[in-house]
PDB file of C-alpha atoms and ligand atoms in Angstrom:
ATOM      1  CA  MET A   1       0.000   0.000   0.000  1.00 53.00           C
ATOM      2  CA  HIS A   2       2.792   2.356   1.001  1.00 59.00           C
ATOM      3  CA  GLY A   3       4.965   1.508  -1.985  1.00 58.00           C
ATOM      4  CA  CYS A   4       2.021   1.879  -4.305  1.00 69.00           C
ATOM      5  CA  GLY A   5       1.341   5.393  -3.012  1.00 78.00           C
ATOM      6  CA  ARG A   6       4.930   6.410  -3.562  1.00 82.00           C
ATOM      7  CA  LYS A   7       4.856   5.098  -7.109  1.00 84.00           C
ATOM      8  CA  MET A   8       1.713   7.043  -7.807  1.00 81.00           C
ATOM      9  CA  PHE A   9       3.291  10.155  -6.304  1.00 78.00           C
ATOM     10  CA  ARG A  10       6.312   9.699  -8.557  1.00 84.00           C
ATOM     11  CA  GLU A  11       4.085   9.290 -11.583  1.00 83.00           C
ATOM     12  CA  ILE A  12       2.118  12.399 -10.779  1.00 77.00           C
ATOM     13  CA  LEU A  13       5.326  14.330 -10.219  1.00 78.00           C
ATOM     14  CA  MET A  14       6.699  13.062 -13.534  1.00 78.00           C
ATOM     15  CA  SER A  15       3.614  14.108 -15.444  1.00 76.00           C
ATOM     16  CA  LEU A  16       3.736  17.522 -13.818  1.00 71.00           C
ATOM     17  CA  VAL A  17       7.346  17.944 -14.908  1.00 68.00           C
ATOM     18  CA  LEU A  18       6.493  16.840 -18.441  1.00 68.00           C
ATOM     19  CA  PHE A  19       3.539  19.188 -18.477  1.00 61.00           C
ATOM     20  CA  PHE A  20       5.733  22.169 -17.596  1.00 54.00           C
ATOM     21  CA  VAL A  21       8.472  21.216 -20.051  1.00 53.00           C
ATOM     22  CA  ALA A  22       5.907  20.904 -22.832  1.00 54.00           C
ATOM     23  CA  ASN A  23       4.446  24.290 -21.954  1.00 49.00           C
ATOM     24  CA  VAL A  24       7.822  25.992 -21.972  1.00 47.00           C
ATOM     25  CA  LEU A  25       8.496  24.484 -25.408  1.00 45.00           C
ATOM     26  CA  VAL A  26       5.162  25.702 -26.750  1.00 44.00           C
ATOM     27  CA  TRP A  27       5.753  29.122 -25.239  1.00 44.00           C
ATOM     28  CA  ALA A  28       9.231  29.371 -26.749  1.00 41.00           C
ATOM     29  CA  GLY A  29       7.821  28.796 -30.195  1.00 40.00           C
ATOM     30  CA  SER A  30       4.798  31.021 -29.745  1.00 44.00           C
ATOM     31  CA  PRO A  31       4.281  34.313 -31.575  1.00 45.00           C
ATOM     32  CA  GLY A  32       4.809  36.293 -28.394  1.00 58.00           C
ATOM     33  CA  ASP A  33       8.526  35.615 -28.512  1.00 80.00           C
ATOM     34  CA  LEU A  34      11.354  37.807 -29.800  1.00 90.00           C
ATOM     35  CA  LYS A  35      12.067  35.908 -33.005  1.00 92.00           C
ATOM     36  CA  PRO A  36      12.459  38.387 -35.886  1.00 94.00           C
ATOM     37  CA  ARG A  37       9.191  39.041 -37.721  1.00 94.00           C
ATOM     38  CA  VAL A  38      11.020  39.978 -40.904  1.00 96.00           C
ATOM     39  CA  PRO A  39      11.586  36.819 -43.000  1.00 95.00           C
ATOM     40  CA  PRO A  40      15.217  35.577 -42.756  1.00 95.00           C
ATOM     41  CA  GLU A  41      16.017  36.349 -46.405  1.00 96.00           C
ATOM     42  CA  ARG A  42      15.020  39.988 -45.961  1.00 96.00           C
ATOM     43  CA  LEU A  43      16.374  40.525 -42.461  1.00 96.00           C
ATOM     44  CA  GLU A  44      19.813  41.869 -43.323  1.00 96.00           C
ATOM     45  CA  GLU A  45      18.388  44.416 -45.732  1.00 95.00           C
ATOM     46  CA  ALA A  46      15.652  45.448 -43.283  1.00 96.00           C
ATOM     47  CA  LYS A  47      18.170  45.952 -40.475  1.00 95.00           C
ATOM     48  CA  SER A  48      20.184  48.305 -42.662  1.00 93.00           C
ATOM     49  CA  PHE A  49      17.352  50.844 -43.069  1.00 95.00           C
ATOM     50  CA  GLN A  50      18.091  53.931 -40.988  1.00 94.00           C
ATOM     51  CA  ASN A  51      15.655  56.402 -39.537  1.00 95.00           C
ATOM     52  CA  PRO A  52      16.408  59.668 -41.399  1.00 94.00           C
ATOM     53  CA  PHE A  53      14.991  61.722 -38.525  1.00 92.00           C
ATOM     54  CA  MET A  54      16.617  62.646 -35.256  1.00 90.00           C
ATOM     55  CA  ALA A  55      14.159  61.790 -32.502  1.00 91.00           C
ATOM     56  CA  SER A  56      13.396  65.428 -31.702  1.00 95.00           C
ATOM     57  CA  GLU A  57      10.385  66.460 -29.649  1.00 96.00           C
ATOM     58  CA  GLU A  58       8.704  67.625 -32.820  1.00 97.00           C
ATOM     59  CA  ILE A  59       9.158  64.297 -34.644  1.00 97.00           C
ATOM     60  CA  ILE A  60       8.029  62.305 -31.598  1.00 97.00           C
ATOM     61  CA  ALA A  61       4.928  64.501 -31.268  1.00 97.00           C
ATOM     62  CA  LYS A  62       4.121  63.885 -34.944  1.00 98.00           C
ATOM     63  CA  GLY A  63       4.583  60.138 -34.438  1.00 98.00           C
ATOM     64  CA  LYS A  64       2.302  60.152 -31.395  1.00 97.00           C
ATOM     65  CA  LYS A  65      -0.418  61.955 -33.321  1.00 98.00           C
ATOM     66  CA  LEU A  66      -0.262  59.348 -36.087  1.00 98.00           C
ATOM     67  CA  TYR A  67      -0.054  56.415 -33.644  1.00 97.00           C
ATOM     68  CA  GLU A  68      -3.186  57.542 -31.829  1.00 97.00           C
ATOM     69  CA  GLY A  69      -4.869  59.099 -34.838  1.00 96.00           C
ATOM     70  CA  LYS A  70      -5.131  58.187 -38.474  1.00 96.00           C
ATOM     71  CA  ALA A  71      -2.782  55.172 -38.274  1.00 95.00           C
ATOM     72  CA  PHE A  72      -4.874  53.791 -35.344  1.00 93.00           C
ATOM     73  CA  CYS A  73      -1.972  51.749 -33.929  1.00 95.00           C
ATOM     74  CA  SER A  74      -3.215  52.422 -30.385  1.00 94.00           C
ATOM     75  CA  ALA A  75      -6.443  50.529 -31.123  1.00 90.00           C
ATOM     76  CA  CYS A  76      -4.471  47.276 -30.863  1.00 90.00           C
ATOM     77  CA  HIS A  77      -1.133  48.191 -29.300  1.00 92.00           C
ATOM     78  CA  GLY A  78      -2.652  50.442 -26.646  1.00 91.00           C
ATOM     79  CA  LEU A  79      -2.075  54.093 -25.796  1.00 92.00           C
ATOM     80  CA  GLU A  80       0.856  53.093 -23.570  1.00 91.00           C
ATOM     81  CA  GLY A  81       2.224  50.663 -26.147  1.00 92.00           C
ATOM     82  CA  SER A  82       1.688  47.627 -23.981  1.00 87.00           C
ATOM     83  CA  GLY A  83      -1.094  46.056 -26.021  1.00 77.00           C
ATOM     84  CA  GLY A  84      -3.930  44.319 -24.259  1.00 64.00           C
ATOM     85  CA  THR A  85      -2.815  45.444 -20.842  1.00 59.00           C
ATOM     86  CA  SER A  86      -3.186  49.147 -21.583  1.00 57.00           C
ATOM     87  CA  GLY A  87      -6.515  49.509 -23.273  1.00 58.00           C
ATOM     88  CA  GLY A  88      -5.426  47.962 -26.544  1.00 63.00           C
ATOM     89  CA  ARG A  89      -7.654  45.178 -27.704  1.00 65.00           C
ATOM     90  CA  LYS A  90      -7.037  41.537 -28.551  1.00 67.00           C
ATOM     91  CA  THR A  91      -6.801  40.888 -32.248  1.00 67.00           C
ATOM     92  CA  PRO A  92      -9.854  39.702 -34.197  1.00 69.00           C
ATOM     93  CA  SER A  93      -8.274  36.305 -34.836  1.00 67.00           C
ATOM     94  CA  GLY A  94      -7.129  36.140 -31.220  1.00 66.00           C
ATOM     95  CA  ALA A  95      -4.041  34.222 -32.265  1.00 69.00           C
ATOM     96  CA  GLN A  96      -1.288  36.771 -31.667  1.00 76.00           C
ATOM     97  CA  PRO A  97      -1.424  39.430 -29.038  1.00 85.00           C
ATOM     98  CA  PRO A  98      -0.332  42.826 -30.349  1.00 89.00           C
ATOM     99  CA  THR A  99       3.341  43.380 -29.609  1.00 91.00           C
ATOM    100  CA  ASN A 100       4.132  45.033 -26.293  1.00 91.00           C
ATOM    101  CA  PHE A 101       6.304  48.041 -27.182  1.00 94.00           C
ATOM    102  CA  ALA A 102       6.912  48.799 -23.506  1.00 92.00           C
ATOM    103  CA  ASP A 103       8.910  45.582 -23.168  1.00 91.00           C
ATOM    104  CA  ALA A 104      12.581  46.536 -22.863  1.00 91.00           C
ATOM    105  CA  ALA A 105      13.642  43.148 -24.254  1.00 93.00           C
ATOM    106  CA  TRP A 106      11.555  43.759 -27.383  1.00 93.00           C
ATOM    107  CA  GLN A 107      12.982  47.270 -27.780  1.00 95.00           C
ATOM    108  CA  ALA A 108      16.509  45.881 -27.564  1.00 94.00           C
ATOM    109  CA  ALA A 109      15.768  43.041 -29.987  1.00 95.00           C
ATOM    110  CA  ARG A 110      14.526  45.247 -32.833  1.00 96.00           C
ATOM    111  CA  THR A 111      16.290  47.743 -35.077  1.00 97.00           C
ATOM    112  CA  ASP A 112      14.420  50.769 -36.464  1.00 97.00           C
ATOM    113  CA  GLY A 113      14.787  49.191 -39.892  1.00 98.00           C
ATOM    114  CA  GLU A 114      12.937  46.030 -38.854  1.00 98.00           C
ATOM    115  CA  ILE A 115      10.033  48.062 -37.471  1.00 98.00           C
ATOM    116  CA  PHE A 116       9.955  50.049 -40.707  1.00 98.00           C
ATOM    117  CA  TRP A 117       9.900  46.821 -42.737  1.00 98.00           C
ATOM    118  CA  ILE A 118       6.944  45.451 -40.767  1.00 97.00           C
ATOM    119  CA  LEU A 119       5.006  48.675 -41.272  1.00 98.00           C
ATOM    120  CA  LYS A 120       5.606  48.394 -44.982  1.00 97.00           C
ATOM    121  CA  HIS A 121       4.931  44.677 -45.396  1.00 97.00           C
ATOM    122  CA  GLY A 122       3.051  43.602 -42.282  1.00 95.00           C
ATOM    123  CA  SER A 123       3.801  40.545 -40.143  1.00 92.00           C
ATOM    124  CA  HIS A 124       2.718  37.727 -42.377  1.00 88.00           C
ATOM    125  CA  GLY A 125      -0.099  35.525 -41.131  1.00 84.00           C
ATOM    126  CA  THR A 126      -1.079  37.911 -38.319  1.00 86.00           C
ATOM    127  CA  ASP A 127      -3.453  40.828 -37.845  1.00 86.00           C
ATOM    128  CA  MET A 128      -0.515  43.182 -38.290  1.00 91.00           C
ATOM    129  CA  VAL A 129      -1.135  44.249 -41.865  1.00 93.00           C
ATOM    130  CA  SER A 130       0.801  46.604 -44.134  1.00 97.00           C
ATOM    131  CA  TYR A 131       0.239  50.308 -43.371  1.00 97.00           C
ATOM    132  CA  MET A 132       2.455  51.891 -45.978  1.00 97.00           C
ATOM    133  CA  PRO A 133       1.571  53.384 -48.403  1.00 96.00           C
ATOM    134  CA  LEU A 134      -2.151  52.770 -47.836  1.00 95.00           C
ATOM    135  CA  TYR A 135      -2.487  54.636 -44.521  1.00 96.00           C
ATOM    136  CA  VAL A 136       0.816  56.387 -43.965  1.00 98.00           C
ATOM    137  CA  SER A 137       3.716  57.701 -46.033  1.00 98.00           C
ATOM    138  CA  GLU A 138       7.342  56.610 -45.646  1.00 97.00           C
ATOM    139  CA  GLU A 139       8.122  59.818 -43.779  1.00 98.00           C
ATOM    140  CA  GLU A 140       5.211  59.217 -41.401  1.00 98.00           C
ATOM    141  CA  VAL A 141       6.332  55.645 -40.726  1.00 98.00           C
ATOM    142  CA  TRP A 142       9.699  56.942 -39.504  1.00 98.00           C
ATOM    143  CA  GLN A 143       7.928  59.411 -37.229  1.00 98.00           C
ATOM    144  CA  ILE A 144       5.880  56.550 -35.783  1.00 98.00           C
ATOM    145  CA  VAL A 145       9.064  54.509 -35.297  1.00 97.00           C
ATOM    146  CA  SER A 146      10.559  57.412 -33.311  1.00 97.00           C
ATOM    147  CA  TYR A 147       7.446  57.508 -31.155  1.00 97.00           C
ATOM    148  CA  ILE A 148       7.389  53.715 -30.579  1.00 96.00           C
ATOM    149  CA  ARG A 149      10.941  54.019 -29.222  1.00 96.00           C
ATOM    150  CA  THR A 150       9.717  56.281 -26.407  1.00 96.00           C
ATOM    151  CA  PHE A 151       7.683  53.395 -24.926  1.00 94.00           C
ATOM    152  CA  GLY A 152      10.911  51.668 -23.984  1.00 82.00           C
ATOM    153  CA  GLY A 153      11.878  54.639 -21.848  1.00 68.00           C
ATOM    154  CA  LEU A 154      14.630  55.546 -24.326  1.00 51.00           C
TER     155      LEU A 154
HETATM  156  C1  HEC K   1      -5.641  45.191 -35.834  1.00 59.09           C
HETATM  157  C2  HEC K   1      -4.712  45.319 -34.742  1.00 59.09           C
HETATM  158  C3  HEC K   1      -3.422  46.065 -35.004  1.00 59.09           C
HETATM  159  C4  HEC K   1      -3.242  47.358 -35.429  1.00 59.09           C
HETATM  160  C5  HEC K   1      -4.302  48.397 -35.748  1.00 59.09           C
HETATM  161  C6  HEC K   1      -1.802  47.571 -35.485  1.00 59.09           C
HETATM  162  N1  HEC K   1      -1.142  46.433 -35.120  1.00 59.09           N
HETATM  163 FE1  HEC K   1       0.854  46.202 -35.020  1.00 59.09          FE
HETATM  164  N2  HEC K   1       0.631  44.250 -34.530  1.00 59.09           N
HETATM  165  C7  HEC K   1      -0.588  43.635 -34.297  1.00 59.09           C
HETATM  166  C8  HEC K   1      -0.341  42.263 -33.944  1.00 59.09           C
HETATM  167  C9  HEC K   1      -1.399  41.241 -33.617  1.00 59.09           C
HETATM  168  C10 HEC K   1       1.046  42.078 -33.973  1.00 59.09           C
HETATM  169  C11 HEC K   1       1.833  40.806 -33.640  1.00 59.09           C
HETATM  170  C12 HEC K   1       2.275  40.148 -34.893  1.00 59.09           C
HETATM  171  C13 HEC K   1       3.378  39.158 -34.640  1.00 59.09           C
HETATM  172  O1  HEC K   1       3.510  38.671 -33.522  1.00 59.09           O
HETATM  173  O2  HEC K   1       4.121  38.879 -35.596  1.00 59.09           O
HETATM  174  C14 HEC K   1       1.624  43.345 -34.364  1.00 59.09           C
HETATM  175  C15 HEC K   1       2.981  43.554 -34.550  1.00 59.09           C
HETATM  176  C16 HEC K   1       3.562  44.774 -34.817  1.00 59.09           C
HETATM  177  C17 HEC K   1       4.978  45.005 -35.017  1.00 59.09           C
HETATM  178  C18 HEC K   1       6.031  43.921 -35.103  1.00 59.09           C
HETATM  179  C19 HEC K   1       6.606  43.627 -33.790  1.00 59.09           C
HETATM  180  C20 HEC K   1       7.864  42.795 -33.879  1.00 59.09           C
HETATM  181  O3  HEC K   1       7.983  41.907 -33.039  1.00 59.09           O
HETATM  182  O4  HEC K   1       8.718  43.048 -34.702  1.00 59.09           O
HETATM  183  C21 HEC K   1       5.133  46.342 -35.171  1.00 59.09           C
HETATM  184  C22 HEC K   1       6.453  47.080 -35.381  1.00 59.09           C
HETATM  185  C23 HEC K   1       3.829  46.943 -35.104  1.00 59.09           C
HETATM  186  N3  HEC K   1       2.891  45.970 -34.914  1.00 59.09           N
HETATM  187  C24 HEC K   1       3.577  48.296 -35.216  1.00 59.09           C
HETATM  188  C25 HEC K   1       2.293  48.823 -35.420  1.00 59.09           C
HETATM  189  C26 HEC K   1       2.068  50.221 -35.746  1.00 59.09           C
HETATM  190  C27 HEC K   1       3.129  51.290 -35.783  1.00 59.09           C
HETATM  191  C28 HEC K   1       0.737  50.337 -35.982  1.00 59.09           C
HETATM  192  C29 HEC K   1       0.000  51.556 -36.503  1.00 59.09           C
HETATM  193  C30 HEC K   1       0.447  52.032 -37.789  1.00 59.09           C
HETATM  194  C31 HEC K   1       0.131  49.031 -35.759  1.00 59.09           C
HETATM  195  N4  HEC K   1       1.118  48.144 -35.427  1.00 59.09           N
HETATM  196  C32 HEC K   1      -1.210  48.763 -35.865  1.00 59.09           C
HETATM  197  C33 HEC K   1      -1.834  44.217 -34.381  1.00 59.09           C
HETATM  198  C34 HEC K   1      -2.085  45.490 -34.817  1.00 59.09           C
END
């Protein structure tokens, strides 16, 4: 009876461990991670794009106006940039949460050029569609990029 209980305990413990390992694996491969969103064959080129603007107060203010206004980024990414946790909404498909721009790890993982690329082409297979040139011009995208950078406390 005693031995049997211990065996059962071990089995339960084992399945708990397996459960957590499996979850960590799923999480690591989930869209919420920091893997580049630019396809590998375009990544080098995307990283080389430079923001032509200095992040002056004027440029940042223009970016904020676009982010909250006609480019409606805040509808999904939130007014504070932290997506669903700051008034942003979950995406219609519900599959990928909008990126949290207030995450310092995300800010460090992305170059301005990559953000620009995503705004031009979208993040394939997600609710992040292309915004340029349909909604915003190239110049406006760079202003938005400058504003997004302020969420990281930079
Ligand atoms: C309909 C909801 C929605 C709107 C509106 C929206 N986004 Fe997104 N965005 C998303 C989702 C969902 C993702 C996550 C996609 C992914 O994980 O690849 C995303 C991802 C991104 C990324 C890529 C993040 C990365 O990891 O590289 C950037 C940059 C971005 N959005 C900027 C913007 C900007 C700027 C605007 C406004 C012009 C905007 N988004 C408008 C839903 C939205």
